[in-house]
Amino acid sequence: MEFFMDGSSFTQSSDQQVGYAVITSETTVEAQLLPAWRLTDPACFIRMKPSVFKEGDLIIGGFFPLYTFITYDGSTKPSKEVYMKQFETKNYQYVLALTFAIEEINRNPHLLPNITLGFDLYNSLHSEQTTLENPIIWQSGLDKDLPNYTCRKETKSIAALTGTTWAVSAQIGTLLELYKIPQLAYGLYDPQLSDDGQFSSLYQITPKDTTLALGMVSLMLHFSWNWVGLVISEDKRGVNFLLDLREEMDKKGVCAGFLEMIPVTERSYYSKDWQYHLRIRKSTVNVTLIYGDSDSLMGLSFWRWRLLVIGKVCITTSQWDFTTSERDFLLDSFHGALIFSQNIGKLPDFKTFIQTVKPSKYPEDFYLTKLWYVSFDCSVSESDCNSLENCPPNASLELLPWWLFDKNMKEGSYNVYNAVYAVAQSLHEMLLQRIEMQSVENGDGLGVYPWQLHPFLKNIQFNNSAGDPVILDKERKFEARYDILNFWNFPEGFGHKVKVGHFNSDVPRDQQLSLSEEMIEWATGFSETPHSVCSKKCLPGFRKTFQEGKAACCFLCTSCPENEISNDTDMDECVKCADHQYANSERNQYLQKTATFLAYGDPLGMALVCTALCFSFLTTVILGVFLKHRDTPIVKANNRILSYILLISLTLCFLCSLLFTGCPNTAICILQQITFGIVFTVAVSTVLAKTITVVLAFKVTAPGRRMRQYLVSGAPNFVIPICSLIQMALCGIWLGTSPIFIDKDAHSEPGYIIIECNKGSATAFYCVLGCLGCLALGSFTVAFLARNLPDTFNEAKFLTFSMLVFCSVWVTFLPVYHSTKGKIMAAVEIFSILASSAGLLGCIFAPKCYIIFLNPDRNTHQGLRYQTHSRGNKSS
């Protein structure tokens, strides 16, 4: 189409039969309100009145958005600049729904008998300046807007149908509230219009739609879309919807890739709406949610989308009615859109009614004449626009393509139909009540005043001809149920909306959404169900790691830590395994741990057991050798009884290590430490007694001295029972205060639960070790001092070395024991027992066995005298 700023001419391509007019600031107000699509339109269109009136006993006013403005500068004041006025052919269905309902009521003998309804129809422009103009004209009864004046001879206006948008309903409602005229808003339900203090005379026909946000988010979750774009109209209703939507999205983990708030102003031919389109196209999201109404939003910023192929799935509502726009609109851009439409019943006679609608049948309706004029290329005379010429003989609304006129009843038209019936039912109830009270009519007519209708409208409740309930009381309003439609636009211009599912919030949560995915035609560029996520799913075994400064849906996938799993996708946190379980290598499944301990069958356990048995056998053999050679000097030297005791205690030391192998129980755990402590105390105290004996034997040589008496009487032997009693007392205190018990270590070895002995009190355990250490340190000190005493069989040196080995083993044991866990701890303790016992055995008895077996000449009295004489000569 071409426009000229001076208004001198206007042309339009033949395939875009939409009514437009270009008007300058000098154009009269009457001309601004008239329909025209070119400046060469017949003058009769300019001279027509601004309303369509149908006579009746009672009149219902109707205000419908049949025209919208498109300004060149984007302003909301069309009187100052050149602007266009577009005839919205798709909205003419409101008029047809009003006419259909009134004719149906007038034919019904059981509803308002002997009373006919008529209507007074006006255009309702989406403009703050012109919204109130036509309601004032309607009130005055003239063709001019004269507030607080009426020339109507009879009070025939009974109610008004107002507003597809909140702004229009609120503005008209504020005016009509002064006269207590019932207003029935047929647009979307809005909680702000339910304020009795501000709009006590306004009723909303539509059910509540507070669950629309829940339905849309449920649809996103069904397809696993968590990264979507939002395009919302920047008005009160859009902001409220956005709050509800974001709340539901936050609950369900859905994020907004972008948010565009589209200003709601009149249409601007030079509006800067390309910035919205570019941001949407460049976004990484594949799903865009659009919320608004077609009268204020679509024409403002989205009419150019017919030139784009955005390749995104759109989720929207039927109020954003893009499917009835220009012919090529949305050929590619919105194919596959998913539309939430209020579930409405089927009116069986409405399509038949549309087939019969012609200008000749309704000559007073110049909007219908205009529709015929622009749709079928008719011609009219300059004097009478009611007489159309050169029209196709079979012209009918049924023949119009969908982008000019939708034959299927829309939600708004359905609400208009219900609103008319609500008024009629209320009037019927009121008149029946009058008859019952035998009320007498006045002489001027029915005597029905608009304000008298309120008590009946508030309580009205009925089912329409489609079986749907109609309730005006806001306290009893029910939630809307939605059909989910899929828009098919292939082949070119097909424009078919197919029902693919529904959403009902009144049923259990898992049954609210129902979809037939096989029926869905996806948007251009998608051969299968599209994906719209910021980050790919985290598979089992991984958890989401959120990135600072980014949306919650944009995350990294991090492997679960050791001994933690995630067995589902997109888990925020990994779950720690129970003590009796462990994580598999993929970190996605629990495995049961196996109970383990240092068993006899383990290679390590078997090696330690064999070593212990070998050493114990060797010690027993040495004891047998000493018993066999008990009368030899080397056995008699240093108290052979102490040697026997030491060998027996060493044998028990080797055998006590066997208590640390195998599955422990409470008795075994107690025997482990008590036996270890007492047996080793006997062994070390025996070494101390032997050391003291050596010192007394070589240091106390004068006869009759008291020290000699101690040696002869065997006093050093009392060290053994004294030290053993002290150790037994420590063990008794240990068992009495904090006894040893069975414990399970589930953390030292992955996949295993180690059954071990818990020492109960670490202090008591170290006291037992400390006692042994003191004995060993005392023995080492005494032996070290006596290491150079002269004698053939002096074992002071060997005792010194044995205590050095013993102390070295147990000093090394402490840090190693604390650095290991599980059954290795038991192995370390067994090794220390064996090593220290073997050290005592080897250092003390190996030299003596060498003499007994390999050098028997030294184990005689002659050898003893010879060696003593030789040492004496060397010393001299």
Short mmCIF file of C-alpha atoms in Angstrom, two decimals, residues 142 270 333 349 445 457 627 648 732 853:
data_model
loop_
_atom_site.label_atom_id
_atom_site.label_comp_id
_atom_site.label_asym_id
_atom_site.label_seq_id
_atom_site.Cartn_x
_atom_site.Cartn_y
_atom_site.Cartn_z
CA LEU A 142 -28.33 12.43 19.79
CA TYR A 270 6.75 4.31 11.66
CA SER A 333 6.63 -17.32 11.23
CA ASP A 349 -27.40 -22.39 14.55
CA GLY A 445 -44.09 2.04 28.80
CA LEU A 457 -27.83 -9.87 37.34
CA LEU A 627 65.61 -77.62 78.75
CA ILE A 648 57.30 -69.13 77.25
CA GLY A 732 41.02 -53.62 84.65
CA PHE A 853 74.90 -76.04 68.34
#
